[in-house]
One Martini backbone bead per residue (centre of mass of N, CA, C, O) as a GRO file, in nm:
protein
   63
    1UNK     BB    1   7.040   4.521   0.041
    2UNK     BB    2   7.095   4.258  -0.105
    3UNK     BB    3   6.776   4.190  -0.096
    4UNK     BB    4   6.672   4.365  -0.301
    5UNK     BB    5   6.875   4.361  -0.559
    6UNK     BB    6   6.717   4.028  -0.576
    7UNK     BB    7   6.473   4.131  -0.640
    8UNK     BB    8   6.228   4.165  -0.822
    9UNK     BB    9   6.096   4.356  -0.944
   10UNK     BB   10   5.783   4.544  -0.996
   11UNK     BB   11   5.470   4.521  -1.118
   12UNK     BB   12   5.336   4.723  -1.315
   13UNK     BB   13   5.015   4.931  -1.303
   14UNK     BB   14   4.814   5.032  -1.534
   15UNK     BB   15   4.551   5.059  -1.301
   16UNK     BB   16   4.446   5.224  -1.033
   17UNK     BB   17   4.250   5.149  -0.769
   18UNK     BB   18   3.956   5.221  -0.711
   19UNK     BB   19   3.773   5.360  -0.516
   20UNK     BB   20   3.390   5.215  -0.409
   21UNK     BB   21   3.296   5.367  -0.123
   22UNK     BB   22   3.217   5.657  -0.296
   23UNK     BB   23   3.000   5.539  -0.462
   24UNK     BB   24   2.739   5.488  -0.694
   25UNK     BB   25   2.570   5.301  -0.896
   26UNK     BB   26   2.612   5.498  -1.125
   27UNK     BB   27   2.912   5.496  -1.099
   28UNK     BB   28   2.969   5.202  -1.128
   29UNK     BB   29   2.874   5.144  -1.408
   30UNK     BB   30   3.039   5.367  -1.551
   31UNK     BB   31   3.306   5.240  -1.492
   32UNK     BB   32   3.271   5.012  -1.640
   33UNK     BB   33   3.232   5.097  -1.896
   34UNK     BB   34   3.539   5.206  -1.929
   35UNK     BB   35   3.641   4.954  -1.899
   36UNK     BB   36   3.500   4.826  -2.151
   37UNK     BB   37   3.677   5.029  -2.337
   38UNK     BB   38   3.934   4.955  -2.281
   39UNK     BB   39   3.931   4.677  -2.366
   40UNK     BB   40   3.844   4.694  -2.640
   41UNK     BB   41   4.114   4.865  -2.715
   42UNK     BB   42   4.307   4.611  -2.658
   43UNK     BB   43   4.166   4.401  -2.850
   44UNK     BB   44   4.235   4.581  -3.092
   45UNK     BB   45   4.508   4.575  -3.088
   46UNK     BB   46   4.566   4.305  -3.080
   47UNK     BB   47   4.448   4.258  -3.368
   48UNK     BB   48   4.650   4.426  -3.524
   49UNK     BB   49   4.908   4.344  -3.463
   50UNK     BB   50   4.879   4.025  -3.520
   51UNK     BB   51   4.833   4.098  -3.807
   52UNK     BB   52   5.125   4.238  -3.848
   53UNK     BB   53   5.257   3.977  -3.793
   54UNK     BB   54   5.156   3.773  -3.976
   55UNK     BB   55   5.266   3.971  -4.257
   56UNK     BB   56   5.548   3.919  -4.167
   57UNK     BB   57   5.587   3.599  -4.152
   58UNK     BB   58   5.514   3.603  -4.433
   59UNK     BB   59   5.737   3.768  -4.572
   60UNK     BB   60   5.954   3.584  -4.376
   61UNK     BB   61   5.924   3.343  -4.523
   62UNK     BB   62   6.136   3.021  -4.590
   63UNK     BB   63   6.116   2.795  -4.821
   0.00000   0.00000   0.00000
């Protein structure tokens, strides 16, 4: 028990691996476009984000 409890937690994954043996190439393809639409929505956001803290940064900025 106390190596359990002694472990670091384990990294949560946002997204399961798909199995890719039961797929066919157009939906392999079709995935990555997801993945690819995934990743650009995350990129925004993290764009957005980094401006928002900017803005907050300039505005707590002490002389």
């Amino acid at each position: 028990m106390a190596l359990e409890e002694d472990a670091p937690p384990l990294k949560r994954r946002r997204l399961d691996p798909l199995l890719l043996d039961s797929l066919g190439i157009e939906e392999l393809h079709a995935y990555i476009g997801e993945l690819k639409a995934e990743i650009a929505r995350v990129e925004f956001d993290i764009t957005r984000k980094s401006s928002h803290r900017s803005a907050a940064d300039a505005f707590f900025k002490r002389p």
